[in-house]
PDB file of C-alpha atoms in Angstrom:
ATOM      1  CA  GLU G   1      76.782  15.147 149.760  1.00 51.00           C
ATOM      2  CA  THR G   2      79.912  16.834 151.123  1.00 68.00           C
ATOM      3  CA  GLY G   3      81.994  15.241 153.837  1.00 92.00           C
ATOM      4  CA  VAL G   4      83.691  16.791 156.849  1.00 96.00           C
ATOM      5  CA  THR G   5      86.281  19.415 155.998  1.00 97.00           C
ATOM      6  CA  GLN G   6      88.991  20.541 158.406  1.00 98.00           C
ATOM      7  CA  SER G   7      91.356  23.448 158.062  1.00 97.00           C
ATOM      8  CA  PRO G   8      94.217  23.970 158.036  1.00 98.00           C
ATOM      9  CA  THR G   9      95.657  20.549 157.214  1.00 97.00           C
ATOM     10  CA  HIS G  10      98.998  21.306 158.849  1.00 97.00           C
ATOM     11  CA  LEU G  11     100.081  23.947 161.325  1.00 97.00           C
ATOM     12  CA  ILE G  12     103.241  24.780 163.243  1.00 98.00           C
ATOM     13  CA  LYS G  13     102.994  26.899 166.381  1.00 98.00           C
ATOM     14  CA  THR G  14     105.359  27.986 169.128  1.00 98.00           C
ATOM     15  CA  ARG G  15     104.906  26.959 172.747  1.00 98.00           C
ATOM     16  CA  GLY G  16     102.693  29.463 174.571  1.00 98.00           C
ATOM     17  CA  GLN G  17     100.817  30.558 171.460  1.00 98.00           C
ATOM     18  CA  GLN G  18      97.127  30.091 170.757  1.00 98.00           C
ATOM     19  CA  VAL G  19      95.592  28.163 167.876  1.00 98.00           C
ATOM     20  CA  THR G  20      92.170  27.860 166.248  1.00 98.00           C
ATOM     21  CA  LEU G  21      91.222  24.821 164.209  1.00 98.00           C
ATOM     22  CA  ARG G  22      88.112  24.728 162.031  1.00 98.00           C
ATOM     23  CA  CYS G  23      85.646  22.061 161.002  1.00 98.00           C
ATOM     24  CA  SER G  24      82.796  22.127 158.499  1.00 97.00           C
ATOM     25  CA  SER G  25      80.202  19.470 159.257  1.00 95.00           C
ATOM     26  CA  GLN G  26      78.703  17.145 156.733  1.00 93.00           C
ATOM     27  CA  SER G  27      75.418  18.474 155.353  1.00 90.00           C
ATOM     28  CA  GLY G  28      72.505  17.638 157.659  1.00 89.00           C
ATOM     29  CA  HIS G  29      74.700  16.934 160.689  1.00 93.00           C
ATOM     30  CA  ASN G  30      74.012  18.915 163.877  1.00 93.00           C
ATOM     31  CA  THR G  31      76.605  17.367 166.190  1.00 94.00           C
ATOM     32  CA  VAL G  32      80.381  17.779 166.175  1.00 95.00           C
ATOM     33  CA  SER G  33      82.914  15.872 168.254  1.00 95.00           C
ATOM     34  CA  TRP G  34      86.597  16.743 168.527  1.00 97.00           C
ATOM     35  CA  TYR G  35      89.357  14.229 169.149  1.00 97.00           C
ATOM     36  CA  GLN G  36      93.113  14.464 169.718  1.00 98.00           C
ATOM     37  CA  GLN G  37      95.254  11.711 168.251  1.00 96.00           C
ATOM     38  CA  ALA G  38      98.898  11.546 169.311  1.00 94.00           C
ATOM     39  CA  LEU G  39     101.244   9.673 167.007  1.00 91.00           C
ATOM     40  CA  GLY G  40     100.770   5.925 167.383  1.00 90.00           C
ATOM     41  CA  GLN G  41      97.754   6.293 169.652  1.00 92.00           C
ATOM     42  CA  GLY G  42      93.997   6.068 169.345  1.00 94.00           C
ATOM     43  CA  PRO G  43      91.920   9.251 169.195  1.00 96.00           C
ATOM     44  CA  GLN G  44      91.095  10.774 172.593  1.00 96.00           C
ATOM     45  CA  PHE G  45      87.734  12.524 173.093  1.00 95.00           C
ATOM     46  CA  ILE G  46      88.037  16.260 173.774  1.00 97.00           C
ATOM     47  CA  PHE G  47      84.412  17.436 173.665  1.00 95.00           C
ATOM     48  CA  GLN G  48      81.191  17.347 171.713  1.00 94.00           C
ATOM     49  CA  TYR G  49      78.867  20.129 170.571  1.00 95.00           C
ATOM     50  CA  TYR G  50      75.180  19.648 169.831  1.00 92.00           C
ATOM     51  CA  ARG G  51      73.158  22.546 168.465  1.00 90.00           C
ATOM     52  CA  GLU G  52      75.756  25.096 169.636  1.00 92.00           C
ATOM     53  CA  GLU G  53      75.997  23.770 173.210  1.00 93.00           C
ATOM     54  CA  GLU G  54      78.815  21.709 174.732  1.00 93.00           C
ATOM     55  CA  ASN G  55      77.432  18.243 175.287  1.00 89.00           C
ATOM     56  CA  GLY G  56      80.132  16.266 177.031  1.00 91.00           C
ATOM     57  CA  ARG G  57      83.821  16.753 177.659  1.00 94.00           C
ATOM     58  CA  GLY G  58      86.782  14.454 178.013  1.00 94.00           C
ATOM     59  CA  ASN G  59      89.779  14.770 180.304  1.00 95.00           C
ATOM     60  CA  PHE G  60      91.253  17.923 178.773  1.00 97.00           C
ATOM     61  CA  PRO G  61      92.119  21.185 180.590  1.00 97.00           C
ATOM     62  CA  PRO G  62      90.055  24.366 180.181  1.00 97.00           C
ATOM     63  CA  ARG G  63      92.612  25.835 177.771  1.00 98.00           C
ATOM     64  CA  PHE G  64      90.942  23.544 175.230  1.00 98.00           C
ATOM     65  CA  SER G  65      87.692  25.247 174.263  1.00 98.00           C
ATOM     66  CA  GLY G  66      85.291  25.153 171.378  1.00 97.00           C
ATOM     67  CA  LEU G  67      82.412  26.741 169.578  1.00 97.00           C
ATOM     68  CA  GLN G  68      79.672  25.540 167.301  1.00 97.00           C
ATOM     69  CA  PHE G  69      77.974  27.962 164.940  1.00 95.00           C
ATOM     70  CA  PRO G  70      74.354  28.089 163.718  1.00 94.00           C
ATOM     71  CA  ASN G  71      75.388  26.324 160.511  1.00 92.00           C
ATOM     72  CA  TYR G  72      76.841  23.565 162.757  1.00 93.00           C
ATOM     73  CA  SER G  73      80.442  24.228 161.761  1.00 95.00           C
ATOM     74  CA  SER G  74      82.816  24.265 164.692  1.00 97.00           C
ATOM     75  CA  GLU G  75      86.083  25.598 166.040  1.00 98.00           C
ATOM     76  CA  LEU G  76      88.572  24.133 168.485  1.00 98.00           C
ATOM     77  CA  ASN G  77      90.706  26.670 170.338  1.00 98.00           C
ATOM     78  CA  VAL G  78      93.783  25.794 172.332  1.00 98.00           C
ATOM     79  CA  ASN G  79      95.476  28.443 174.483  1.00 98.00           C
ATOM     80  CA  ALA G  80      98.963  28.448 175.971  1.00 98.00           C
ATOM     81  CA  LEU G  81     100.170  25.680 173.693  1.00 98.00           C
ATOM     82  CA  GLU G  82     102.430  23.028 175.164  1.00 98.00           C
ATOM     83  CA  LEU G  83     104.777  20.667 173.351  1.00 98.00           C
ATOM     84  CA  ASP G  84     102.512  17.727 174.255  1.00 97.00           C
ATOM     85  CA  ASP G  85      99.666  19.354 172.320  1.00 98.00           C
ATOM     86  CA  SER G  86     101.413  18.242 169.137  1.00 98.00           C
ATOM     87  CA  ALA G  87      98.983  15.796 167.583  1.00 97.00           C
ATOM     88  CA  LEU G  88      96.431  15.169 164.849  1.00 98.00           C
ATOM     89  CA  TYR G  89      93.157  16.886 165.732  1.00 98.00           C
ATOM     90  CA  LEU G  90      90.116  15.163 164.310  1.00 98.00           C
ATOM     91  CA  CYS G  91      86.624  16.489 163.918  1.00 97.00           C
ATOM     92  CA  ALA G  92      83.658  14.156 163.494  1.00 96.00           C
ATOM     93  CA  SER G  93      80.126  15.183 162.635  1.00 95.00           C
ATOM     94  CA  SER G  94      76.954  13.169 163.100  1.00 93.00           C
ATOM     95  CA  PRO G  95      73.223  13.697 162.547  1.00 92.00           C
ATOM     96  CA  GLY G  96      72.507  13.266 166.263  1.00 88.00           C
ATOM     97  CA  GLN G  97      74.136  13.248 169.684  1.00 85.00           C
ATOM     98  CA  GLY G  98      74.519   9.534 170.095  1.00 84.00           C
ATOM     99  CA  ALA G  99      77.371   7.430 168.768  1.00 84.00           C
ATOM    100  CA  ASN G 100      74.800   5.165 167.111  1.00 84.00           C
ATOM    101  CA  TYR G 101      74.024   7.899 164.583  1.00 86.00           C
ATOM    102  CA  GLY G 102      77.408   7.294 163.056  1.00 88.00           C
ATOM    103  CA  TYR G 103      80.400   9.589 163.078  1.00 93.00           C
ATOM    104  CA  THR G 104      81.905  10.954 159.864  1.00 95.00           C
ATOM    105  CA  PHE G 105      85.480  12.035 160.455  1.00 96.00           C
ATOM    106  CA  GLY G 106      87.487  14.649 158.654  1.00 97.00           C
ATOM    107  CA  SER G 107      91.108  14.051 157.691  1.00 97.00           C
ATOM    108  CA  GLY G 108      92.330  16.118 160.599  1.00 97.00           C
ATOM    109  CA  THR G 109      94.677  18.998 161.290  1.00 98.00           C
ATOM    110  CA  ARG G 110      98.256  18.053 162.116  1.00 97.00           C
ATOM    111  CA  LEU G 111      99.458  20.506 164.811  1.00 98.00           C
ATOM    112  CA  THR G 112     103.133  20.708 165.666  1.00 98.00           C
ATOM    113  CA  VAL G 113     104.187  22.767 168.682  1.00 98.00           C
ATOM    114  CA  VAL G 114     107.853  23.735 168.789  1.00 98.00           C
TER     115      VAL G 114
ATOM    116  CA  GLY N   1     102.057  10.511 154.061  1.00 36.00           C
ATOM    117  CA  GLU N   2     102.211  10.417 157.814  1.00 39.00           C
ATOM    118  CA  SER N   3     101.772   7.142 159.616  1.00 41.00           C
ATOM    119  CA  VAL N   4      99.281   6.575 162.370  1.00 45.00           C
ATOM    120  CA  GLY N   5     100.699   3.108 162.934  1.00 47.00           C
ATOM    121  CA  LEU N   6     103.956   3.811 164.762  1.00 52.00           C
ATOM    122  CA  HIS N   7     104.450   1.619 167.851  1.00 65.00           C
ATOM    123  CA  LEU N   8     101.139  -0.177 167.314  1.00 81.00           C
ATOM    124  CA  PRO N   9     100.665  -3.959 167.379  1.00 91.00           C
ATOM    125  CA  THR N  10     101.002  -5.207 163.828  1.00 94.00           C
ATOM    126  CA  LEU N  11      99.269  -8.066 162.073  1.00 96.00           C
ATOM    127  CA  SER N  12     100.713  -9.253 158.770  1.00 97.00           C
ATOM    128  CA  VAL N  13      98.562 -11.434 156.524  1.00 97.00           C
ATOM    129  CA  GLN N  14      98.870 -12.833 153.039  1.00 98.00           C
ATOM    130  CA  GLU N  15      96.541 -11.409 150.424  1.00 98.00           C
ATOM    131  CA  GLY N  16      93.484 -13.640 150.155  1.00 97.00           C
ATOM    132  CA  ASP N  17      93.758 -14.989 153.704  1.00 97.00           C
ATOM    133  CA  ASN N  18      91.325 -14.121 156.463  1.00 97.00           C
ATOM    134  CA  SER N  19      92.366 -11.572 159.098  1.00 97.00           C
ATOM    135  CA  ILE N  20      91.316 -11.508 162.737  1.00 97.00           C
ATOM    136  CA  ILE N  21      91.936  -8.377 164.764  1.00 97.00           C
ATOM    137  CA  ASN N  22      91.307  -8.556 168.495  1.00 95.00           C
ATOM    138  CA  CYS N  23      90.437  -5.897 171.028  1.00 94.00           C
ATOM    139  CA  ALA N  24      89.922  -5.852 174.778  1.00 93.00           C
ATOM    140  CA  TYR N  25      87.599  -3.093 175.946  1.00 91.00           C
ATOM    141  CA  SER N  26      87.715  -1.529 179.365  1.00 85.00           C
ATOM    142  CA  ASN N  27      84.239  -0.512 180.490  1.00 89.00           C
ATOM    143  CA  SER N  28      81.831  -3.305 181.414  1.00 90.00           C
ATOM    144  CA  ALA N  29      78.986  -0.768 181.172  1.00 91.00           C
ATOM    145  CA  SER N  30      79.682  -0.087 177.490  1.00 91.00           C
ATOM    146  CA  ASP N  31      76.738  -1.137 175.357  1.00 91.00           C
ATOM    147  CA  TYR N  32      77.714  -0.122 171.845  1.00 94.00           C
ATOM    148  CA  PHE N  33      80.878  -1.013 169.975  1.00 95.00           C
ATOM    149  CA  ILE N  34      82.327   0.140 166.681  1.00 96.00           C
ATOM    150  CA  TRP N  35      85.237  -0.829 164.477  1.00 97.00           C
ATOM    151  CA  TYR N  36      87.001   1.910 162.530  1.00 97.00           C
ATOM    152  CA  LYS N  37      89.617   1.775 159.793  1.00 98.00           C
ATOM    153  CA  GLN N  38      92.181   4.551 159.532  1.00 97.00           C
ATOM    154  CA  GLU N  39      94.393   4.889 156.487  1.00 96.00           C
ATOM    155  CA  SER N  40      97.497   7.036 156.524  1.00 93.00           C
ATOM    156  CA  GLY N  41      96.653  10.723 156.293  1.00 90.00           C
ATOM    157  CA  LYS N  42      92.938  10.186 156.815  1.00 94.00           C
ATOM    158  CA  GLY N  43      90.441  10.189 159.644  1.00 96.00           C
ATOM    159  CA  PRO N  44      88.861   7.001 160.989  1.00 97.00           C
ATOM    160  CA  GLN N  45      86.225   5.409 158.772  1.00 96.00           C
ATOM    161  CA  PHE N  46      83.285   3.393 160.131  1.00 95.00           C
ATOM    162  CA  ILE N  47      83.406  -0.315 159.285  1.00 96.00           C
ATOM    163  CA  ILE N  48      80.808  -2.088 161.404  1.00 97.00           C
ATOM    164  CA  ASP N  49      79.085  -1.771 164.753  1.00 96.00           C
ATOM    165  CA  ILE N  50      77.408  -4.053 167.276  1.00 96.00           C
ATOM    166  CA  ARG N  51      75.147  -3.517 170.246  1.00 95.00           C
ATOM    167  CA  SER N  52      75.653  -5.318 173.530  1.00 94.00           C
ATOM    168  CA  ASN N  53      72.511  -7.426 173.087  1.00 95.00           C
ATOM    169  CA  MET N  54      74.180  -9.184 170.152  1.00 97.00           C
ATOM    170  CA  ASP N  55      77.246 -11.412 169.979  1.00 97.00           C
ATOM    171  CA  LYS N  56      77.808 -11.426 166.233  1.00 98.00           C
ATOM    172  CA  ARG N  57      77.131  -9.164 163.312  1.00 98.00           C
ATOM    173  CA  GLN N  58      78.104  -9.541 159.698  1.00 97.00           C
ATOM    174  CA  GLY N  59      78.746  -7.019 156.981  1.00 95.00           C
ATOM    175  CA  GLN N  60      80.302  -7.206 153.560  1.00 94.00           C
ATOM    176  CA  ARG N  61      83.480  -9.279 154.062  1.00 97.00           C
ATOM    177  CA  VAL N  62      83.589  -8.291 157.745  1.00 98.00           C
ATOM    178  CA  THR N  63      82.243  -9.906 160.897  1.00 98.00           C
ATOM    179  CA  VAL N  64      82.349  -8.540 164.426  1.00 98.00           C
ATOM    180  CA  LEU N  65      82.185 -10.850 167.433  1.00 98.00           C
ATOM    181  CA  LEU N  66      81.442  -9.628 170.944  1.00 97.00           C
ATOM    182  CA  ASN N  67      82.170 -11.554 174.128  1.00 96.00           C
ATOM    183  CA  LYS N  68      80.873  -9.502 177.041  1.00 94.00           C
ATOM    184  CA  THR N  69      81.976 -12.060 179.618  1.00 94.00           C
ATOM    185  CA  VAL N  70      85.643 -11.352 178.942  1.00 93.00           C
ATOM    186  CA  LYS N  71      85.142  -7.867 177.454  1.00 93.00           C
ATOM    187  CA  HIS N  72      86.533  -8.874 174.087  1.00 94.00           C
ATOM    188  CA  LEU N  73      85.773  -7.801 170.524  1.00 95.00           C
ATOM    189  CA  SER N  74      87.129  -9.184 167.317  1.00 97.00           C
ATOM    190  CA  LEU N  75      86.960  -8.094 163.701  1.00 98.00           C
ATOM    191  CA  GLN N  76      87.221 -10.730 161.029  1.00 98.00           C
ATOM    192  CA  ILE N  77      88.023  -9.686 157.473  1.00 98.00           C
ATOM    193  CA  ALA N  78      87.467 -12.329 154.812  1.00 98.00           C
ATOM    194  CA  ALA N  79      89.740 -12.622 151.773  1.00 98.00           C
ATOM    195  CA  THR N  80      91.982  -9.761 152.845  1.00 98.00           C
ATOM    196  CA  GLN N  81      92.963  -7.377 150.062  1.00 97.00           C
ATOM    197  CA  PRO N  82      95.821  -4.855 149.767  1.00 97.00           C
ATOM    198  CA  GLY N  83      93.278  -2.064 150.223  1.00 97.00           C
ATOM    199  CA  ASP N  84      92.564  -3.415 153.688  1.00 98.00           C
ATOM    200  CA  SER N  85      96.008  -2.304 154.870  1.00 97.00           C
ATOM    201  CA  ALA N  86      95.387   0.308 157.550  1.00 97.00           C
ATOM    202  CA  VAL N  87      95.183   0.805 161.309  1.00 97.00           C
ATOM    203  CA  TYR N  88      92.053  -0.678 162.866  1.00 97.00           C
ATOM    204  CA  PHE N  89      90.532   0.687 166.069  1.00 96.00           C
ATOM    205  CA  CYS N  90      87.833  -0.768 168.220  1.00 95.00           C
ATOM    206  CA  ALA N  91      85.754   1.817 170.044  1.00 95.00           C
ATOM    207  CA  GLU N  92      83.168   1.645 172.798  1.00 94.00           C
ATOM    208  CA  SER N  93      80.324   3.808 173.977  1.00 91.00           C
ATOM    209  CA  ARG N  94      77.950   3.759 176.926  1.00 86.00           C
ATOM    210  CA  GLY N  95      74.410   4.935 176.390  1.00 75.00           C
ATOM    211  CA  TYR N  96      75.492   6.056 172.909  1.00 63.00           C
ATOM    212  CA  GLN N  97      77.488   8.908 174.432  1.00 74.00           C
ATOM    213  CA  LYS N  98      81.120   9.709 173.736  1.00 86.00           C
ATOM    214  CA  VAL N  99      83.068   7.158 171.752  1.00 92.00           C
ATOM    215  CA  THR N 100      86.233   5.883 173.428  1.00 92.00           C
ATOM    216  CA  PHE N 101      88.868   4.439 171.107  1.00 94.00           C
ATOM    217  CA  GLY N 102      91.257   1.605 171.845  1.00 91.00           C
ATOM    218  CA  ILE N 103      94.964   1.483 171.009  1.00 88.00           C
ATOM    219  CA  GLY N 104      94.665   0.177 167.453  1.00 93.00           C
ATOM    220  CA  THR N 105      96.193  -2.602 165.370  1.00 96.00           C
ATOM    221  CA  LYS N 106      98.109  -2.090 162.159  1.00 96.00           C
ATOM    222  CA  LEU N 107      97.129  -4.551 159.431  1.00 97.00           C
ATOM    223  CA  GLN N 108      99.724  -5.191 156.719  1.00 97.00           C
ATOM    224  CA  VAL N 109      98.596  -7.184 153.706  1.00 97.00           C
ATOM    225  CA  ILE N 110     101.367  -8.993 151.889  1.00 96.00           C
ATOM    226  CA  PRO N 111     100.705  -9.238 148.130  1.00 93.00           C
TER     227      PRO N 111
END
């Protein structure tokens, strides 16, 4: 059984640029949730995808967008990067929409905006 | 590796002692609670969960206590080991929807 894989592990971007982060779900999982974790903080919910549809969104602006593919892998896109977007971006997959199904987290992508 | 524990409350315990990590949650409508462990350079890892119709649940070396009256959760770790050193987050959910994480507590185990 494979876990959740995120790529890249580290990334440096310039303010104003766009970035795409990728997540491969654990086998058998149809739901992906994305979180942003600033240094020294708890993860903050960005959005969740269930069977290719957005299924809930946190308090993040529209320049944060996502996709889920038929194989349940997912992308997080951030446009017009700002310095405050520097954070660890975590992807979690689960076998169902609800938190009670259990989230499996990847190790994250560390994004630095300069 | 990078640290996720900067500026977090820190609990230092002697190896072999019991640890108690406390958490105040914010939403009185939350009905499902989870404790996660996050080691440096890794994503959060599920430890134990509890539903709002329970006040205690035990796992292997861990116990979660829930006090809905004061919106308080605690995680007890028995016989703390060096491998328990990490940042611990409580998290809450309402209707099993999005999981909202708390601030986190850094646990340091002194050998």
